[in-house]
Tab-separated table of C-alpha atoms in Angstrom:
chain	number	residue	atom	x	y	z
A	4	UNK	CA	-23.429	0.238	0.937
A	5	UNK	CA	-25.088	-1.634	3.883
A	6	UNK	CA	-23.944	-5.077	2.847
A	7	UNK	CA	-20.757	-4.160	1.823
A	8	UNK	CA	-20.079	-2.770	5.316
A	9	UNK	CA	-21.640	-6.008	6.371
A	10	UNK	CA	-19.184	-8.251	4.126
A	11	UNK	CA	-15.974	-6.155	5.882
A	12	UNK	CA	-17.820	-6.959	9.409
A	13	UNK	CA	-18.575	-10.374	8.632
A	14	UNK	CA	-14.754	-10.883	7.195
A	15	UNK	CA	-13.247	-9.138	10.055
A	16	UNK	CA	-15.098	-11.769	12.549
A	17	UNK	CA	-14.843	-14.447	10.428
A	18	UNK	CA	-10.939	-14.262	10.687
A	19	UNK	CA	-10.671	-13.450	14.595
A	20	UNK	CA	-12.400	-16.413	15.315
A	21	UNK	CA	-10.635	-18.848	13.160
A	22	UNK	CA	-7.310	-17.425	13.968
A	23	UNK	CA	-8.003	-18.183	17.381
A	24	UNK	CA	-8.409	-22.029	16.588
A	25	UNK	CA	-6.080	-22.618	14.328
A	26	UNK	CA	-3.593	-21.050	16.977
A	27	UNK	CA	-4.666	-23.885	19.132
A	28	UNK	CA	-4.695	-26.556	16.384
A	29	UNK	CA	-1.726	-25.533	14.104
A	30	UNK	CA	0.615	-23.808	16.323
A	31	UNK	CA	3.331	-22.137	13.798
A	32	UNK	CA	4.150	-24.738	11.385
A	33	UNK	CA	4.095	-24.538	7.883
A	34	UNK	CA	3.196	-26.101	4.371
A	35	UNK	CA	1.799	-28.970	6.695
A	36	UNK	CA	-0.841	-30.915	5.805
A	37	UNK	CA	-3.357	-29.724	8.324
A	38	UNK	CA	-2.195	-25.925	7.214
A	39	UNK	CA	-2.917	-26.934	3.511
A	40	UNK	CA	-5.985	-28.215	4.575
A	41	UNK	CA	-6.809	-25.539	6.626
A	42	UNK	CA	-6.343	-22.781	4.529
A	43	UNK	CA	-8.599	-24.456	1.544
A	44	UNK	CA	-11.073	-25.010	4.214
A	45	UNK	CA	-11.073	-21.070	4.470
A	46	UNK	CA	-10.697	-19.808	1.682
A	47	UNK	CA	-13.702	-21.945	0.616
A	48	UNK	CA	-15.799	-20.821	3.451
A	49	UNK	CA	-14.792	-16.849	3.147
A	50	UNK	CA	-17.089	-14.312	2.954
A	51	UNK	CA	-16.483	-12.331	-0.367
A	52	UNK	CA	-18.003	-9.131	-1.315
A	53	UNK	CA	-18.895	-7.966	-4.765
A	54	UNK	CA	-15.913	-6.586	-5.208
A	55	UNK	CA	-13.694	-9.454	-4.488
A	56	UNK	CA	-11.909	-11.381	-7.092
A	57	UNK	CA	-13.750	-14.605	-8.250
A	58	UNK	CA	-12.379	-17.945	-7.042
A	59	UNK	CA	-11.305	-18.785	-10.563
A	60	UNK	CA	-9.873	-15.781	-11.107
A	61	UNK	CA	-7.696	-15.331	-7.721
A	62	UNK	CA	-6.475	-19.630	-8.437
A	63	UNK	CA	-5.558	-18.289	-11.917
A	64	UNK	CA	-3.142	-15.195	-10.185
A	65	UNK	CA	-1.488	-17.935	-8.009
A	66	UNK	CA	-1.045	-20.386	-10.955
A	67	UNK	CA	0.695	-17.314	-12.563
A	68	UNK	CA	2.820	-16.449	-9.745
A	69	UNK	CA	4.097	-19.821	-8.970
A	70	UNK	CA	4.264	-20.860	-12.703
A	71	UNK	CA	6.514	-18.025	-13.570
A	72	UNK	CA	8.319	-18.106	-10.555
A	73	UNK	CA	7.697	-14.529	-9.615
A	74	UNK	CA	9.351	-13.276	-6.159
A	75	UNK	CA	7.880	-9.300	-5.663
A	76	UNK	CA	4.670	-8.710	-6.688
A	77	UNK	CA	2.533	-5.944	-6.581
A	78	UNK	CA	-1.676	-5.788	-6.088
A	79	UNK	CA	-3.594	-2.599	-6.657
A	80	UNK	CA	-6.941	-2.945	-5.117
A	81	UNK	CA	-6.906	-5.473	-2.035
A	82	UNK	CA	-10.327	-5.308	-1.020
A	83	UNK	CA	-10.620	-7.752	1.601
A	84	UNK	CA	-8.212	-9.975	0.276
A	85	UNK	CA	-9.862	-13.006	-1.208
A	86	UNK	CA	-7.291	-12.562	-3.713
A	87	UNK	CA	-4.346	-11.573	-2.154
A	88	UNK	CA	-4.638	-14.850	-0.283
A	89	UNK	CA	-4.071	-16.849	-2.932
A	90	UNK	CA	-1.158	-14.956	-4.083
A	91	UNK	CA	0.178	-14.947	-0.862
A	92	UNK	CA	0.394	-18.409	-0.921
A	93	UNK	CA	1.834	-18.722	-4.331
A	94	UNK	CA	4.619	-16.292	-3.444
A	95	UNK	CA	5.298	-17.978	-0.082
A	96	UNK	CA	5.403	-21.407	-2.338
A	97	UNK	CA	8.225	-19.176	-4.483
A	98	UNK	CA	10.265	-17.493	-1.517
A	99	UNK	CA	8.814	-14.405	-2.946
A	100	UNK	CA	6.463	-11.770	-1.439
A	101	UNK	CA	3.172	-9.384	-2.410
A	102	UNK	CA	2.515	-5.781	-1.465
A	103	UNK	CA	-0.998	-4.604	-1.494
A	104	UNK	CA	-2.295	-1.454	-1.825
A	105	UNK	CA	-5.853	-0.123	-1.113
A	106	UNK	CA	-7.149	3.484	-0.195
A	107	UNK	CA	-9.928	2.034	2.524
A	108	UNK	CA	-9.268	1.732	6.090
A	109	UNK	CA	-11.625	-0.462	6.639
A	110	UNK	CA	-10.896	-3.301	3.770
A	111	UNK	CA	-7.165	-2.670	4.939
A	112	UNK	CA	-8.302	-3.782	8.279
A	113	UNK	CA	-10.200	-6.915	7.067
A	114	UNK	CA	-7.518	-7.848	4.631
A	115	UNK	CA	-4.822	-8.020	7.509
A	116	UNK	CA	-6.803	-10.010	9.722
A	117	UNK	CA	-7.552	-12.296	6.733
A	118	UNK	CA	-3.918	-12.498	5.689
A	119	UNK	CA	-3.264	-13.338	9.558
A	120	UNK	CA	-5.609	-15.616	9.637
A	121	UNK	CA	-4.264	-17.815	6.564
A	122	UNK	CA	-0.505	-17.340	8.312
A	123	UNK	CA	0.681	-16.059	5.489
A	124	UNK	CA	1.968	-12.038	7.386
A	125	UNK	CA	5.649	-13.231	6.056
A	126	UNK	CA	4.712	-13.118	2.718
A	127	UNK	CA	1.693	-10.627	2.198
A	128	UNK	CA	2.225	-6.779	3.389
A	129	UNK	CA	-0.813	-5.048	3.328
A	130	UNK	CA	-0.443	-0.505	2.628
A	131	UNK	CA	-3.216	1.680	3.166
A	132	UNK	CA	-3.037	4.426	0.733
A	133	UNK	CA	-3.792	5.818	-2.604
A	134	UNK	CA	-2.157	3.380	-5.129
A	135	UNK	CA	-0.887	6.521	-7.408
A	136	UNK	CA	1.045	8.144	-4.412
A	137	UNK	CA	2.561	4.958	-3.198
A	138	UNK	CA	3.561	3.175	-6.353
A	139	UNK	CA	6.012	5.434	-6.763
A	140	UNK	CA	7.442	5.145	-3.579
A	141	UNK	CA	7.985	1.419	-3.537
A	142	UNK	CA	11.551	0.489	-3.914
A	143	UNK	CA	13.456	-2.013	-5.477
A	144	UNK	CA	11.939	-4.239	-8.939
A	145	UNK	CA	8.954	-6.053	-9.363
A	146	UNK	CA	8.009	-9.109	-11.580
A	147	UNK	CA	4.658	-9.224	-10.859
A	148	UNK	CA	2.333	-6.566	-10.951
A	149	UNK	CA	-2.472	-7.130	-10.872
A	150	UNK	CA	-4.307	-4.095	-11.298
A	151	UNK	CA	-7.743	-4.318	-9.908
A	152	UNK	CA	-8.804	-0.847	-8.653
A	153	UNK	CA	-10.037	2.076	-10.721
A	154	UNK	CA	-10.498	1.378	-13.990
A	155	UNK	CA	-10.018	4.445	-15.243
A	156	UNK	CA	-6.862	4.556	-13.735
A	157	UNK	CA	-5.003	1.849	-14.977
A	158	UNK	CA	-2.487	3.269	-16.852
A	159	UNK	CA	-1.361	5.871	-14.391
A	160	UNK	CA	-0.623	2.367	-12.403
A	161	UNK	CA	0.950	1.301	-14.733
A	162	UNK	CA	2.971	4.302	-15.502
A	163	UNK	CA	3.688	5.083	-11.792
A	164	UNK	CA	5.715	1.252	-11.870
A	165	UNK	CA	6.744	0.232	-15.287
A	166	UNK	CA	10.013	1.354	-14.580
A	167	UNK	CA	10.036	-1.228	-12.106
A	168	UNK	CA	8.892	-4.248	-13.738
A	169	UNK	CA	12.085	-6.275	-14.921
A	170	UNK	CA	12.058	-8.526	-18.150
A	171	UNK	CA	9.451	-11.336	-18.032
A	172	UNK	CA	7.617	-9.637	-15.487
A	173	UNK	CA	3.911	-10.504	-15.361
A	174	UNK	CA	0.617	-8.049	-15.202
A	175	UNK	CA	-2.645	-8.844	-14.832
A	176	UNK	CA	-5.728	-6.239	-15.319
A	177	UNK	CA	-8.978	-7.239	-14.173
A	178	UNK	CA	-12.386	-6.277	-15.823
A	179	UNK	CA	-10.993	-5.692	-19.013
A	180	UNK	CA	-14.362	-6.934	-20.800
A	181	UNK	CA	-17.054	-5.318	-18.758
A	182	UNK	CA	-15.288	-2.033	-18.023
A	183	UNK	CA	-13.268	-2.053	-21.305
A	184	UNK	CA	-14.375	1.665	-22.240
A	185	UNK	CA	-12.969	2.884	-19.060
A	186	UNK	CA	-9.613	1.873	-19.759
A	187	UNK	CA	-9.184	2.272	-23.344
A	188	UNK	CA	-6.215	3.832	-22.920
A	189	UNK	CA	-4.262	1.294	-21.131
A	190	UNK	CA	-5.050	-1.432	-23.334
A	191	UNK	CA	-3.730	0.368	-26.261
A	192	UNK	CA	-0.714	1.563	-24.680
A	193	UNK	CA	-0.468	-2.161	-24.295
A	194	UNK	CA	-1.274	-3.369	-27.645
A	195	UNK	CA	0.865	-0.676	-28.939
A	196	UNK	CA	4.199	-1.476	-27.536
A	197	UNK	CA	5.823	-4.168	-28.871
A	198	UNK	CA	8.138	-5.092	-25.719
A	199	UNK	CA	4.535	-6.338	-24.267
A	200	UNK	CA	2.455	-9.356	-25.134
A	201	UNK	CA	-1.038	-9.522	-24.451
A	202	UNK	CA	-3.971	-11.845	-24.101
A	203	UNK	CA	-7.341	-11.665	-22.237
A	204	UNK	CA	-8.983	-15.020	-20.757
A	205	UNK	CA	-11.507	-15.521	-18.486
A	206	UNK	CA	-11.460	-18.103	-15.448
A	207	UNK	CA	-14.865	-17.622	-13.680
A	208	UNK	CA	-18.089	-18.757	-15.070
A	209	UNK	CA	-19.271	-16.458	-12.346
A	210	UNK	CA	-18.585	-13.508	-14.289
A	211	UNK	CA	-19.239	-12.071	-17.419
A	212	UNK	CA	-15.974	-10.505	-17.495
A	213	UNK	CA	-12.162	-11.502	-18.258
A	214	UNK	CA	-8.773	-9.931	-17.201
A	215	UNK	CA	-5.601	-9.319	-19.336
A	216	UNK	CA	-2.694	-11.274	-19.024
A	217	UNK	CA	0.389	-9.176	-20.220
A	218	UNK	CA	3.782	-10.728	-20.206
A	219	UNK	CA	7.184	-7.583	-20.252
A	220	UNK	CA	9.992	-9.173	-22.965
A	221	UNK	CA	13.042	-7.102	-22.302
């Protein structure tokens, strides 16, 4: 528990300061050069926590988002927000935008300043809350939706916003190898329904681990 709180810290400080200079370098522009370059710069330098997505896992959500074109997206588990950066820069690439939901104050409150950071407030919106009370409340339809929090939960995500995910609408469940037993029952909800196609891959060598990739027909 000490070096997670330590990771948060070390995020939260890690972002203040480099907002600070790329205020002074950047200014507001964007998709320049020097913003492209500065954001891989950061992203490549950020301290992650265990918990965090992998890199080759959170460069596999953005090839998703801006490969299927998706404009609303949904996250369920932001952490600190290693990988709601890179969606957040796949749905600005789109014209689209993420919502991300986590129960912790204090990852809230390093994701925000991370998302700051990266200039990408426009399209990333960070909630504080429990996922299962505030799925429900979101409004309007989604076409992207990754599920990275309780793993025993996963289905009651998905329940809480299938309604909400149009046709050819993209979901993504993490740690569907190493934590398959926990959600059992999401995976054969899944398999079982035949307006869903399913696949699992793995993008990280850093992980023993792989996440679903489930694509909505109709």
């Amino acid at each position: 528990m000490t070096s997670l709180r330590r990771g948060i810290t070390g995020a939260l400080l890690t972002g203040w300061v480099v907002s600070l200079s790329w205020a002074v370098a950047f200014g507001d522009g964007k998709d320049s050069q020097e913003l492209r370059k500065f954001r891989e710069d950061f992203i490549r330098s950020f301290h992650r926590i265990a918990i965090n997505t992998t890199p080759g896992d959170a460069r596999l959500l953005r090839i998703l988002i801006e490969s299927s074109g998706a404009k609303r997206g949904v996250e369920v588990g932001t952490a600190t927000g290693y990988g709601a950066l890179h969606m957040g820069w796949g749905f600005e690439r789109t014209g689209g935008h993420l919502i991300t939901i986590d129960i912790d104050p204090k990852m809230v409150e390093a994701a925000r300043e991370n998302i700051k950071t990266m200039r990408l407030e426009d399209s990333v919106t960070v909630v504080q809350g429990d996922a299962l009370k505030v799925l429900p409340k979101l409004e309007g339809q989604f076409d992207f939706l990754f599920l990275d929090a309780v793993k025993r939960d996963y289905l009651r995500y998905f329940k809480a916003i299938e309604p909400k995910l149009v046709p050819g609408a993209v979901i993504v469940a993490d740690n569907v190898i190493r934590f398959r037993n926990q959600m059992l029952d999401f995976l054969q909800t899944i398999e079982d329904d035949p307006n869903y196609l399913m696949v699992v891959v793995r993008a990280s060598e850093l992980k023993r681990d792989g996440m679903a990739v489930i694509y909505k027909l109709k």
